[in-house]
PDB file of N, CA and C in Angstrom:
ATOM      1  N   MET A   9      10.365 -83.868 -41.828  1.00  0.00           N
ATOM      2  CA  MET A   9      10.273 -82.995 -40.825  1.00  0.00           C
ATOM      3  C   MET A   9      11.372 -82.058 -40.515  1.00  0.00           C
ATOM      4  N   PRO A  10      11.130 -80.822 -40.750  1.00  0.00           N
ATOM      5  CA  PRO A  10      12.394 -79.636 -40.450  1.00  0.00           C
ATOM      6  C   PRO A  10      12.985 -79.962 -39.041  1.00  0.00           C
ATOM      7  N   LYS A  11      14.063 -79.981 -38.876  1.00  0.00           N
ATOM      8  CA  LYS A  11      14.721 -79.750 -37.661  1.00  0.00           C
ATOM      9  C   LYS A  11      14.985 -78.279 -37.348  1.00  0.00           C
ATOM     10  N   HIS A  12      14.899 -77.893 -35.870  1.00  0.00           N
ATOM     11  CA  HIS A  12      14.719 -76.797 -35.469  1.00  0.00           C
ATOM     12  C   HIS A  12      16.006 -76.161 -34.700  1.00  0.00           C
ATOM     13  N   ALA A  13      16.684 -75.321 -35.184  1.00  0.00           N
ATOM     14  CA  ALA A  13      17.773 -75.081 -34.167  1.00  0.00           C
ATOM     15  C   ALA A  13      17.499 -74.972 -32.553  1.00  0.00           C
ATOM     16  N   ALA A  14      18.343 -75.319 -31.916  1.00  0.00           N
ATOM     17  CA  ALA A  14      18.580 -75.264 -30.578  1.00  0.00           C
ATOM     18  C   ALA A  14      18.787 -73.823 -30.125  1.00  0.00           C
ATOM     19  N   PRO A  15      17.971 -73.693 -28.832  1.00  0.00           N
ATOM     20  CA  PRO A  15      17.968 -72.245 -28.546  1.00  0.00           C
ATOM     21  C   PRO A  15      19.610 -71.828 -28.360  1.00  0.00           C
ATOM     22  N   PRO A  16      19.727 -70.566 -28.506  1.00  0.00           N
ATOM     23  CA  PRO A  16      21.195 -69.924 -28.132  1.00  0.00           C
ATOM     24  C   PRO A  16      21.392 -70.487 -26.678  1.00  0.00           C
ATOM     25  N   THR A  17      22.935 -70.874 -26.591  1.00  0.00           N
ATOM     26  CA  THR A  17      23.317 -70.947 -25.306  1.00  0.00           C
ATOM     27  C   THR A  17      24.078 -69.756 -25.008  1.00  0.00           C
ATOM     28  N   SER A  18      24.706 -69.716 -23.548  1.00  0.00           N
ATOM     29  CA  SER A  18      25.165 -68.293 -23.279  1.00  0.00           C
ATOM     30  C   SER A  18      26.644 -68.125 -24.079  1.00  0.00           C
ATOM     31  N   SER A  19      27.272 -69.348 -24.633  1.00  0.00           N
ATOM     32  CA  SER A  19      28.432 -69.191 -25.268  1.00  0.00           C
ATOM     33  C   SER A  19      27.984 -68.676 -26.603  1.00  0.00           C
ATOM     34  N   MET A  20      26.959 -68.951 -26.943  1.00  0.00           N
ATOM     35  CA  MET A  20      26.359 -68.506 -28.630  1.00  0.00           C
ATOM     36  C   MET A  20      26.430 -67.045 -28.413  1.00  0.00           C
ATOM     37  N   LEU A  21      25.845 -66.331 -27.576  1.00  0.00           N
ATOM     38  CA  LEU A  21      25.371 -64.881 -27.315  1.00  0.00           C
ATOM     39  C   LEU A  21      26.577 -64.068 -27.208  1.00  0.00           C
ATOM     40  N   SER A  22      26.359 -62.902 -27.730  1.00  0.00           N
ATOM     41  CA  SER A  22      27.476 -61.654 -27.601  1.00  0.00           C
ATOM     42  C   SER A  22      27.152 -61.228 -26.211  1.00  0.00           C
ATOM     43  N   PRO A  23      28.086 -60.305 -25.537  1.00  0.00           N
ATOM     44  CA  PRO A  23      28.014 -59.915 -24.152  1.00  0.00           C
ATOM     45  C   PRO A  23      26.882 -59.196 -24.421  1.00  0.00           C
ATOM     46  N   GLN A  24      26.349 -58.197 -25.436  1.00  0.00           N
ATOM     47  CA  GLN A  24      25.212 -57.280 -25.311  1.00  0.00           C
ATOM     48  C   GLN A  24      24.076 -58.049 -25.157  1.00  0.00           C
ATOM     49  N   ASP A  25      23.951 -59.409 -25.447  1.00  0.00           N
ATOM     50  CA  ASP A  25      22.805 -60.330 -25.515  1.00  0.00           C
ATOM     51  C   ASP A  25      22.575 -61.087 -24.368  1.00  0.00           C
ATOM     52  N   ASP A  26      23.621 -61.366 -23.595  1.00  0.00           N
ATOM     53  CA  ASP A  26      23.805 -62.232 -22.650  1.00  0.00           C
ATOM     54  C   ASP A  26      24.234 -61.597 -21.227  1.00  0.00           C
ATOM     55  N   PRO A  27      22.977 -61.738 -20.293  1.00  0.00           N
ATOM     56  CA  PRO A  27      23.275 -61.114 -19.222  1.00  0.00           C
ATOM     57  C   PRO A  27      24.549 -61.741 -18.088  1.00  0.00           C
ATOM     58  N   ALA A  28      24.812 -62.901 -18.232  1.00  0.00           N
ATOM     59  CA  ALA A  28      25.856 -63.791 -17.794  1.00  0.00           C
ATOM     60  C   ALA A  28      27.229 -63.214 -18.270  1.00  0.00           C
ATOM     61  N   ALA A  29      27.306 -63.123 -19.589  1.00  0.00           N
ATOM     62  CA  ALA A  29      28.515 -62.822 -20.405  1.00  0.00           C
ATOM     63  C   ALA A  29      28.900 -61.436 -19.989  1.00  0.00           C
ATOM     64  N   ARG A  30      27.832 -60.579 -19.902  1.00  0.00           N
ATOM     65  CA  ARG A  30      28.082 -59.158 -19.223  1.00  0.00           C
ATOM     66  C   ARG A  30      28.546 -58.725 -18.182  1.00  0.00           C
ATOM     67  N   ALA A  31      28.197 -59.937 -17.019  1.00  0.00           N
ATOM     68  CA  ALA A  31      28.808 -59.855 -15.657  1.00  0.00           C
ATOM     69  C   ALA A  31      30.422 -60.321 -15.970  1.00  0.00           C
ATOM     70  N   ARG A  32      30.673 -60.981 -16.743  1.00  0.00           N
ATOM     71  CA  ARG A  32      32.080 -61.525 -16.817  1.00  0.00           C
ATOM     72  C   ARG A  32      32.896 -60.765 -17.637  1.00  0.00           C
ATOM     73  N   ALA A  33      32.410 -59.737 -18.227  1.00  0.00           N
ATOM     74  CA  ALA A  33      33.029 -58.896 -19.220  1.00  0.00           C
ATOM     75  C   ALA A  33      34.441 -58.352 -18.592  1.00  0.00           C
ATOM     76  N   TYR A  34      35.538 -58.561 -19.413  1.00  0.00           N
ATOM     77  CA  TYR A  34      36.706 -58.026 -19.005  1.00  0.00           C
ATOM     78  C   TYR A  34      37.443 -56.803 -19.483  1.00  0.00           C
ATOM     79  N   LEU A  35      37.512 -55.768 -18.868  1.00  0.00           N
ATOM     80  CA  LEU A  35      38.137 -54.424 -19.424  1.00  0.00           C
ATOM     81  C   LEU A  35      39.351 -53.992 -19.165  1.00  0.00           C
ATOM     82  N   VAL A  36      40.161 -53.925 -20.127  1.00  0.00           N
ATOM     83  CA  VAL A  36      41.530 -53.448 -19.887  1.00  0.00           C
ATOM     84  C   VAL A  36      41.674 -51.827 -20.570  1.00  0.00           C
ATOM     85  N   LEU A  37      41.952 -51.168 -19.416  1.00  0.00           N
ATOM     86  CA  LEU A  37      42.311 -49.812 -19.912  1.00  0.00           C
ATOM     87  C   LEU A  37      44.006 -49.643 -20.043  1.00  0.00           C
ATOM     88  N   TYR A  38      44.530 -49.559 -21.210  1.00  0.00           N
ATOM     89  CA  TYR A  38      46.019 -49.163 -21.386  1.00  0.00           C
ATOM     90  C   TYR A  38      46.141 -47.699 -21.015  1.00  0.00           C
ATOM     91  N   SER A  39      47.146 -47.231 -20.208  1.00  0.00           N
ATOM     92  CA  SER A  39      47.182 -46.189 -19.680  1.00  0.00           C
ATOM     93  C   SER A  39      48.478 -45.793 -19.452  1.00  0.00           C
ATOM     94  N   ARG A  40      48.863 -44.628 -18.716  1.00  0.00           N
ATOM     95  CA  ARG A  40      50.189 -44.228 -18.428  1.00  0.00           C
ATOM     96  C   ARG A  40      49.815 -43.171 -17.052  1.00  0.00           C
ATOM     97  N   ALA A  41      51.028 -43.299 -16.373  1.00  0.00           N
ATOM     98  CA  ALA A  41      50.969 -42.679 -14.797  1.00  0.00           C
ATOM     99  C   ALA A  41      50.608 -41.256 -14.982  1.00  0.00           C
ATOM    100  N   TRP A  42      51.309 -40.641 -15.918  1.00  0.00           N
ATOM    101  CA  TRP A  42      51.285 -39.261 -15.959  1.00  0.00           C
ATOM    102  C   TRP A  42      50.029 -38.702 -17.084  1.00  0.00           C
ATOM    103  N   CYS A  43      49.519 -39.450 -17.510  1.00  0.00           N
ATOM    104  CA  CYS A  43      48.247 -39.121 -18.457  1.00  0.00           C
ATOM    105  C   CYS A  43      47.066 -38.578 -18.063  1.00  0.00           C
ATOM    106  N   HIS A  44      46.634 -37.291 -17.939  1.00  0.00           N
ATOM    107  CA  HIS A  44      45.481 -37.003 -17.357  1.00  0.00           C
ATOM    108  C   HIS A  44      44.176 -37.407 -18.148  1.00  0.00           C
ATOM    109  N   LEU A  45      44.303 -37.810 -19.448  1.00  0.00           N
ATOM    110  CA  LEU A  45      43.234 -38.207 -19.825  1.00  0.00           C
ATOM    111  C   LEU A  45      42.878 -39.742 -19.709  1.00  0.00           C
ATOM    112  N   CYS A  46      44.156 -40.380 -19.362  1.00  0.00           N
ATOM    113  CA  CYS A  46      44.102 -41.643 -18.792  1.00  0.00           C
ATOM    114  C   CYS A  46      43.156 -41.571 -17.234  1.00  0.00           C
ATOM    115  N   GLU A  47      43.514 -40.947 -16.492  1.00  0.00           N
ATOM    116  CA  GLU A  47      43.209 -40.713 -15.411  1.00  0.00           C
ATOM    117  C   GLU A  47      41.464 -40.644 -15.383  1.00  0.00           C
ATOM    118  N   ASP A  48      41.132 -39.596 -16.478  1.00  0.00           N
ATOM    119  CA  ASP A  48      39.788 -39.229 -16.478  1.00  0.00           C
ATOM    120  C   ASP A  48      38.962 -40.644 -17.071  1.00  0.00           C
ATOM    121  N   MET A  49      39.587 -41.039 -17.785  1.00  0.00           N
ATOM    122  CA  MET A  49      38.882 -42.247 -18.501  1.00  0.00           C
ATOM    123  C   MET A  49      38.585 -43.394 -17.139  1.00  0.00           C
ATOM    124  N   ARG A  50      39.439 -43.551 -16.353  1.00  0.00           N
ATOM    125  CA  ARG A  50      39.545 -44.479 -15.411  1.00  0.00           C
ATOM    126  C   ARG A  50      38.212 -43.988 -14.251  1.00  0.00           C
ATOM    127  N   VAL A  51      38.394 -43.155 -13.924  1.00  0.00           N
ATOM    128  CA  VAL A  51      37.230 -42.576 -13.028  1.00  0.00           C
ATOM    129  C   VAL A  51      36.005 -42.646 -13.916  1.00  0.00           C
ATOM    130  N   ALA A  52      35.650 -42.258 -14.910  1.00  0.00           N
ATOM    131  CA  ALA A  52      34.732 -42.349 -15.560  1.00  0.00           C
ATOM    132  C   ALA A  52      34.055 -43.802 -15.878  1.00  0.00           C
ATOM    133  N   LEU A  53      34.953 -44.664 -15.980  1.00  0.00           N
ATOM    134  CA  LEU A  53      34.669 -46.254 -16.192  1.00  0.00           C
ATOM    135  C   LEU A  53      34.220 -46.972 -14.883  1.00  0.00           C
ATOM    136  N   GLU A  54      34.523 -46.534 -13.666  1.00  0.00           N
ATOM    137  CA  GLU A  54      34.681 -47.131 -12.516  1.00  0.00           C
ATOM    138  C   GLU A  54      32.917 -47.360 -12.332  1.00  0.00           C
ATOM    139  N   PRO A  55      32.246 -46.498 -12.175  1.00  0.00           N
ATOM    140  CA  PRO A  55      30.647 -46.680 -11.904  1.00  0.00           C
ATOM    141  C   PRO A  55      30.171 -47.781 -12.789  1.00  0.00           C
ATOM    142  N   LEU A  56      30.616 -47.557 -14.162  1.00  0.00           N
ATOM    143  CA  LEU A  56      29.883 -48.400 -15.153  1.00  0.00           C
ATOM    144  C   LEU A  56      30.479 -49.658 -14.985  1.00  0.00           C
ATOM    145  N   VAL A  57      31.644 -50.013 -14.544  1.00  0.00           N
ATOM    146  CA  VAL A  57      32.275 -51.180 -14.305  1.00  0.00           C
ATOM    147  C   VAL A  57      31.547 -51.716 -13.023  1.00  0.00           C
ATOM    148  N   ALA A  58      31.213 -51.222 -11.995  1.00  0.00           N
ATOM    149  CA  ALA A  58      30.671 -51.562 -10.868  1.00  0.00           C
ATOM    150  C   ALA A  58      29.128 -51.833 -11.386  1.00  0.00           C
ATOM    151  N   ALA A  59      28.558 -51.161 -11.805  1.00  0.00           N
ATOM    152  CA  ALA A  59      27.048 -51.400 -12.250  1.00  0.00           C
ATOM    153  C   ALA A  59      26.962 -52.502 -13.060  1.00  0.00           C
ATOM    154  N   ALA A  60      28.031 -53.011 -13.810  1.00  0.00           N
ATOM    155  CA  ALA A  60      27.914 -54.253 -14.763  1.00  0.00           C
ATOM    156  C   ALA A  60      28.508 -55.374 -13.913  1.00  0.00           C
ATOM    157  N   GLY A  61      29.243 -55.335 -12.947  1.00  0.00           N
ATOM    158  CA  GLY A  61      29.845 -56.563 -12.313  1.00  0.00           C
ATOM    159  C   GLY A  61      30.833 -56.831 -13.203  1.00  0.00           C
ATOM    160  N   ALA A  62      31.481 -56.161 -14.067  1.00  0.00           N
ATOM    161  CA  ALA A  62      32.668 -56.326 -14.921  1.00  0.00           C
ATOM    162  C   ALA A  62      34.016 -56.328 -13.977  1.00  0.00           C
ATOM    163  N   ARG A  63      35.004 -56.639 -14.866  1.00  0.00           N
ATOM    164  CA  ARG A  63      36.368 -56.613 -14.272  1.00  0.00           C
ATOM    165  C   ARG A  63      37.066 -55.624 -15.183  1.00  0.00           C
ATOM    166  N   LEU A  64      37.991 -54.766 -14.369  1.00  0.00           N
ATOM    167  CA  LEU A  64      38.700 -53.551 -15.032  1.00  0.00           C
ATOM    168  C   LEU A  64      40.213 -53.813 -14.381  1.00  0.00           C
ATOM    169  N   ASP A  65      41.197 -53.872 -15.437  1.00  0.00           N
ATOM    170  CA  ASP A  65      42.761 -53.835 -15.158  1.00  0.00           C
ATOM    171  C   ASP A  65      42.999 -52.783 -15.764  1.00  0.00           C
ATOM    172  N   VAL A  66      43.859 -52.165 -15.168  1.00  0.00           N
ATOM    173  CA  VAL A  66      44.606 -50.862 -15.678  1.00  0.00           C
ATOM    174  C   VAL A  66      46.071 -51.182 -15.914  1.00  0.00           C
ATOM    175  N   VAL A  67      46.564 -51.069 -17.291  1.00  0.00           N
ATOM    176  CA  VAL A  67      47.830 -51.628 -17.386  1.00  0.00           C
ATOM    177  C   VAL A  67      48.662 -50.187 -17.933  1.00  0.00           C
ATOM    178  N   ASP A  68      49.754 -50.062 -17.206  1.00  0.00           N
ATOM    179  CA  ASP A  68      50.766 -48.890 -17.594  1.00  0.00           C
ATOM    180  C   ASP A  68      51.571 -49.443 -18.942  1.00  0.00           C
ATOM    181  N   VAL A  69      51.144 -48.925 -20.102  1.00  0.00           N
ATOM    182  CA  VAL A  69      52.038 -49.198 -21.364  1.00  0.00           C
ATOM    183  C   VAL A  69      53.627 -48.886 -21.293  1.00  0.00           C
ATOM    184  N   ASP A  70      53.954 -48.048 -20.341  1.00  0.00           N
ATOM    185  CA  ASP A  70      55.228 -47.843 -20.072  1.00  0.00           C
ATOM    186  C   ASP A  70      56.046 -48.856 -19.498  1.00  0.00           C
ATOM    187  N   SER A  71      55.464 -49.866 -18.999  1.00  0.00           N
ATOM    188  CA  SER A  71      56.089 -51.173 -18.328  1.00  0.00           C
ATOM    189  C   SER A  71      56.456 -52.130 -19.066  1.00  0.00           C
ATOM    190  N   ASP A  72      56.195 -52.045 -20.485  1.00  0.00           N
ATOM    191  CA  ASP A  72      56.477 -52.991 -21.651  1.00  0.00           C
ATOM    192  C   ASP A  72      56.542 -52.129 -23.008  1.00  0.00           C
ATOM    193  N   PRO A  73      57.786 -52.671 -23.194  1.00  0.00           N
ATOM    194  CA  PRO A  73      58.113 -51.877 -24.830  1.00  0.00           C
ATOM    195  C   PRO A  73      57.083 -52.408 -25.862  1.00  0.00           C
ATOM    196  N   ALA A  74      56.558 -53.646 -25.721  1.00  0.00           N
ATOM    197  CA  ALA A  74      55.730 -53.897 -26.862  1.00  0.00           C
ATOM    198  C   ALA A  74      54.434 -52.929 -26.662  1.00  0.00           C
ATOM    199  N   LEU A  75      53.884 -52.742 -25.511  1.00  0.00           N
ATOM    200  CA  LEU A  75      52.885 -52.029 -25.323  1.00  0.00           C
ATOM    201  C   LEU A  75      53.115 -50.727 -25.670  1.00  0.00           C
ATOM    202  N   VAL A  76      54.337 -49.903 -25.452  1.00  0.00           N
ATOM    203  CA  VAL A  76      54.605 -48.888 -25.910  1.00  0.00           C
ATOM    204  C   VAL A  76      54.614 -48.565 -27.273  1.00  0.00           C
ATOM    205  N   ALA A  77      55.136 -49.662 -27.967  1.00  0.00           N
ATOM    206  CA  ALA A  77      55.174 -49.957 -29.711  1.00  0.00           C
ATOM    207  C   ALA A  77      53.843 -49.936 -30.164  1.00  0.00           C
ATOM    208  N   ARG A  78      52.775 -50.501 -29.463  1.00  0.00           N
ATOM    209  CA  ARG A  78      51.417 -50.571 -29.960  1.00  0.00           C
ATOM    210  C   ARG A  78      50.504 -49.408 -29.248  1.00  0.00           C
ATOM    211  N   TYR A  79      50.580 -48.932 -28.443  1.00  0.00           N
ATOM    212  CA  TYR A  79      49.556 -48.033 -28.053  1.00  0.00           C
ATOM    213  C   TYR A  79      50.151 -46.525 -27.809  1.00  0.00           C
ATOM    214  N   ASP A  80      51.434 -46.353 -27.781  1.00  0.00           N
ATOM    215  CA  ASP A  80      51.902 -44.918 -27.372  1.00  0.00           C
ATOM    216  C   ASP A  80      51.229 -43.946 -27.302  1.00  0.00           C
ATOM    217  N   GLU A  81      51.089 -43.345 -28.220  1.00  0.00           N
ATOM    218  CA  GLU A  81      50.199 -41.866 -28.095  1.00  0.00           C
ATOM    219  C   GLU A  81      48.866 -41.970 -28.250  1.00  0.00           C
ATOM    220  N   LEU A  82      48.058 -43.123 -28.507  1.00  0.00           N
ATOM    221  CA  LEU A  82      46.721 -43.469 -28.273  1.00  0.00           C
ATOM    222  C   LEU A  82      46.119 -43.599 -27.088  1.00  0.00           C
ATOM    223  N   VAL A  83      47.108 -43.824 -26.040  1.00  0.00           N
ATOM    224  CA  VAL A  83      46.418 -43.887 -24.760  1.00  0.00           C
ATOM    225  C   VAL A  83      45.710 -42.536 -24.349  1.00  0.00           C
ATOM    226  N   PRO A  84      44.624 -42.763 -23.528  1.00  0.00           N
ATOM    227  CA  PRO A  84      43.949 -44.191 -22.960  1.00  0.00           C
ATOM    228  C   PRO A  84      43.404 -44.973 -24.190  1.00  0.00           C
ATOM    229  N   VAL A  85      43.598 -46.450 -24.108  1.00  0.00           N
ATOM    230  CA  VAL A  85      42.752 -47.327 -24.739  1.00  0.00           C
ATOM    231  C   VAL A  85      41.994 -48.236 -24.111  1.00  0.00           C
ATOM    232  N   LEU A  86      40.802 -48.411 -24.261  1.00  0.00           N
ATOM    233  CA  LEU A  86      40.048 -49.309 -23.907  1.00  0.00           C
ATOM    234  C   LEU A  86      39.473 -50.550 -24.579  1.00  0.00           C
ATOM    235  N   LEU A  87      39.828 -51.766 -23.833  1.00  0.00           N
ATOM    236  CA  LEU A  87      39.439 -52.998 -24.580  1.00  0.00           C
ATOM    237  C   LEU A  87      38.436 -53.630 -23.785  1.00  0.00           C
ATOM    238  N   CYS A  88      37.461 -54.229 -24.487  1.00  0.00           N
ATOM    239  CA  CYS A  88      36.452 -55.166 -23.814  1.00  0.00           C
ATOM    240  C   CYS A  88      36.548 -56.790 -24.210  1.00  0.00           C
ATOM    241  N   ASP A  89      36.893 -57.459 -23.416  1.00  0.00           N
ATOM    242  CA  ASP A  89      37.339 -58.833 -24.085  1.00  0.00           C
ATOM    243  C   ASP A  89      38.055 -58.999 -25.388  1.00  0.00           C
ATOM    244  N   GLY A  90      39.062 -57.899 -25.571  1.00  0.00           N
ATOM    245  CA  GLY A  90      39.987 -58.009 -26.611  1.00  0.00           C
ATOM    246  C   GLY A  90      39.647 -57.149 -27.793  1.00  0.00           C
ATOM    247  N   ILE A  91      38.412 -56.465 -27.598  1.00  0.00           N
ATOM    248  CA  ILE A  91      37.851 -55.368 -28.756  1.00  0.00           C
ATOM    249  C   ILE A  91      38.169 -54.186 -28.364  1.00  0.00           C
ATOM    250  N   GLU A  92      38.776 -53.357 -29.276  1.00  0.00           N
ATOM    251  CA  GLU A  92      38.946 -52.023 -28.850  1.00  0.00           C
ATOM    252  C   GLU A  92      37.395 -51.045 -28.589  1.00  0.00           C
ATOM    253  N   LEU A  93      37.216 -50.435 -27.690  1.00  0.00           N
ATOM    254  CA  LEU A  93      36.021 -49.650 -27.738  1.00  0.00           C
ATOM    255  C   LEU A  93      36.299 -48.183 -27.770  1.00  0.00           C
ATOM    256  N   CYS A  94      37.494 -47.904 -27.617  1.00  0.00           N
ATOM    257  CA  CYS A  94      37.614 -46.329 -27.661  1.00  0.00           C
ATOM    258  C   CYS A  94      38.917 -46.059 -27.311  1.00  0.00           C
ATOM    259  N   HIS A  95      39.494 -44.969 -27.603  1.00  0.00           N
ATOM    260  CA  HIS A  95      40.703 -44.312 -27.219  1.00  0.00           C
ATOM    261  C   HIS A  95      40.647 -43.044 -26.998  1.00  0.00           C
ATOM    262  N   TYR A  96      41.449 -42.323 -26.319  1.00  0.00           N
ATOM    263  CA  TYR A  96      41.631 -41.030 -25.963  1.00  0.00           C
ATOM    264  C   TYR A  96      40.481 -40.400 -25.066  1.00  0.00           C
ATOM    265  N   ARG A  97      39.327 -40.458 -25.528  1.00  0.00           N
ATOM    266  CA  ARG A  97      38.151 -40.209 -24.581  1.00  0.00           C
ATOM    267  C   ARG A  97      37.055 -41.394 -24.564  1.00  0.00           C
ATOM    268  N   LEU A  98      36.569 -41.567 -23.338  1.00  0.00           N
ATOM    269  CA  LEU A  98      35.539 -42.660 -23.088  1.00  0.00           C
ATOM    270  C   LEU A  98      34.228 -42.550 -24.203  1.00  0.00           C
ATOM    271  N   ASP A  99      34.057 -43.424 -24.768  1.00  0.00           N
ATOM    272  CA  ASP A  99      32.758 -43.699 -25.504  1.00  0.00           C
ATOM    273  C   ASP A  99      31.749 -44.261 -24.595  1.00  0.00           C
ATOM    274  N   GLU A 100      30.988 -43.500 -23.828  1.00  0.00           N
ATOM    275  CA  GLU A 100      30.106 -44.225 -22.764  1.00  0.00           C
ATOM    276  C   GLU A 100      29.268 -44.883 -23.437  1.00  0.00           C
ATOM    277  N   ALA A 101      28.405 -44.411 -24.523  1.00  0.00           N
ATOM    278  CA  ALA A 101      27.353 -45.172 -25.024  1.00  0.00           C
ATOM    279  C   ALA A 101      27.807 -46.658 -25.417  1.00  0.00           C
ATOM    280  N   ARG A 102      29.119 -46.719 -26.348  1.00  0.00           N
ATOM    281  CA  ARG A 102      29.606 -47.804 -26.679  1.00  0.00           C
ATOM    282  C   ARG A 102      29.669 -48.991 -25.473  1.00  0.00           C
ATOM    283  N   VAL A 103      30.443 -48.357 -24.501  1.00  0.00           N
ATOM    284  CA  VAL A 103      30.982 -49.245 -23.153  1.00  0.00           C
ATOM    285  C   VAL A 103      29.551 -49.535 -22.667  1.00  0.00           C
ATOM    286  N   ARG A 104      28.606 -48.630 -22.479  1.00  0.00           N
ATOM    287  CA  ARG A 104      27.282 -49.052 -21.921  1.00  0.00           C
ATOM    288  C   ARG A 104      26.404 -50.237 -22.702  1.00  0.00           C
ATOM    289  N   ALA A 105      26.640 -50.098 -23.800  1.00  0.00           N
ATOM    290  CA  ALA A 105      26.056 -51.173 -24.924  1.00  0.00           C
ATOM    291  C   ALA A 105      26.678 -52.353 -24.843  1.00  0.00           C
ATOM    292  N   MET A 106      28.246 -52.312 -24.724  1.00  0.00           N
ATOM    293  CA  MET A 106      28.722 -53.482 -24.519  1.00  0.00           C
ATOM    294  C   MET A 106      28.650 -54.177 -23.258  1.00  0.00           C
ATOM    295  N   LEU A 107      28.468 -53.469 -22.150  1.00  0.00           N
ATOM    296  CA  LEU A 107      28.146 -53.940 -21.048  1.00  0.00           C
ATOM    297  C   LEU A 107      26.694 -54.154 -20.594  1.00  0.00           C
ATOM    298  N   GLY A 108      25.700 -53.837 -21.451  1.00  0.00           N
ATOM    299  CA  GLY A 108      24.266 -53.960 -21.624  1.00  0.00           C
ATOM    300  C   GLY A 108      23.730 -53.067 -20.207  1.00  0.00           C
ATOM    301  N   LEU A 109      24.090 -51.885 -20.148  1.00  0.00           N
ATOM    302  CA  LEU A 109      23.695 -51.059 -19.322  1.00  0.00           C
ATOM    303  C   LEU A 109      22.594 -50.204 -19.954  1.00  0.00           C
ATOM    304  N   GLY A 110      22.393 -49.838 -20.885  1.00  0.00           N
ATOM    305  CA  GLY A 110      21.213 -49.166 -21.455  1.00  0.00           C
ATOM    306  C   GLY A 110      22.089 -47.941 -21.766  1.00  0.00           C
ATOM    307  N   SER A 111      20.984 -46.817 -22.207  1.00  0.00           N
ATOM    308  CA  SER A 111      21.402 -45.298 -22.545  1.00  0.00           C
ATOM    309  C   SER A 111      21.642 -44.729 -21.110  1.00  0.00           C
ATOM    310  N   THR A 112      22.247 -43.459 -21.281  1.00  0.00           N
ATOM    311  CA  THR A 112      21.937 -42.611 -20.262  1.00  0.00           C
ATOM    312  C   THR A 112      21.385 -41.347 -20.574  1.00  0.00           C
ATOM    313  N   SER A 113      20.274 -41.320 -21.058  1.00  0.00           N
ATOM    314  CA  SER A 113      19.668 -40.168 -21.388  1.00  0.00           C
ATOM    315  C   SER A 113      18.664 -39.726 -20.335  1.00  0.00           C
ATOM    316  N   ALA A 114      19.000 -38.513 -19.897  1.00  0.00           N
ATOM    317  CA  ALA A 114      18.409 -37.831 -18.699  1.00  0.00           C
ATOM    318  C   ALA A 114      16.892 -37.846 -19.032  1.00  0.00           C
ATOM    319  N   PRO A 115      16.136 -37.999 -17.862  1.00  0.00           N
ATOM    320  CA  PRO A 115      14.487 -38.091 -18.033  1.00  0.00           C
ATOM    321  C   PRO A 115      14.206 -36.463 -18.268  1.00  0.00           C
ATOM    322  N   GLN A 116      13.151 -35.898 -18.832  1.00  0.00           N
ATOM    323  CA  GLN A 116      12.832 -34.768 -19.318  1.00  0.00           C
ATOM    324  C   GLN A 116      12.252 -34.325 -18.393  1.00  0.00           C
ATOM    325  N   SER A 117      12.380 -32.774 -17.963  1.00  0.00           N
ATOM    326  CA  SER A 117      11.818 -32.162 -16.733  1.00  0.00           C
ATOM    327  C   SER A 117      10.263 -31.928 -17.198  1.00  0.00           C
ATOM    328  N   ALA A 118       9.258 -31.950 -16.107  1.00  0.00           N
ATOM    329  CA  ALA A 118       8.011 -31.837 -16.470  1.00  0.00           C
ATOM    330  C   ALA A 118       7.564 -30.577 -16.519  1.00  0.00           C
ATOM    331  N   THR A 119       8.395 -29.561 -15.911  1.00  0.00           N
ATOM    332  CA  THR A 119       8.237 -28.135 -15.954  1.00  0.00           C
ATOM    333  C   THR A 119       9.216 -27.520 -16.723  1.00  0.00           C
ATOM    334  N   PRO A 120       8.686 -26.508 -17.465  1.00  0.00           N
ATOM    335  CA  PRO A 120       9.627 -25.728 -18.300  1.00  0.00           C
ATOM    336  C   PRO A 120      10.741 -24.942 -17.591  1.00  0.00           C
ATOM    337  N   ALA A 121      11.801 -24.607 -17.854  1.00  0.00           N
ATOM    338  CA  ALA A 121      12.833 -23.598 -17.075  1.00  0.00           C
ATOM    339  C   ALA A 121      12.182 -22.518 -17.390  1.00  0.00           C
ATOM    340  N   GLN A 122      12.293 -21.711 -16.244  1.00  0.00           N
ATOM    341  CA  GLN A 122      11.763 -20.136 -16.165  1.00  0.00           C
ATOM    342  C   GLN A 122      12.961 -19.113 -16.398  1.00  0.00           C
TER     343      GLN A 122
END
């Protein structure tokens, strides 16, 4: 008689497939105090993080020479659970997918524009 695999547990699922894992998602934004792109990304991330119940830490790369060596001119750099999602500009679709938030496509208007 063939053995059947056990159903996946939350530890076996990726964050995209597991609502509990999405809620525990840990995002790190590597940033600089004087970087306007960094501030733009942080502001755009806040509602996504809140909607997903995720955690966001903002780390100033200038606080650690090793971070400067690694990220220097790439900032802002966004990681989720250690996986780089984007740098320079927020890839909202990728972040939404990782957090399980779905797409942002706007609903079509029922009346044509005049």
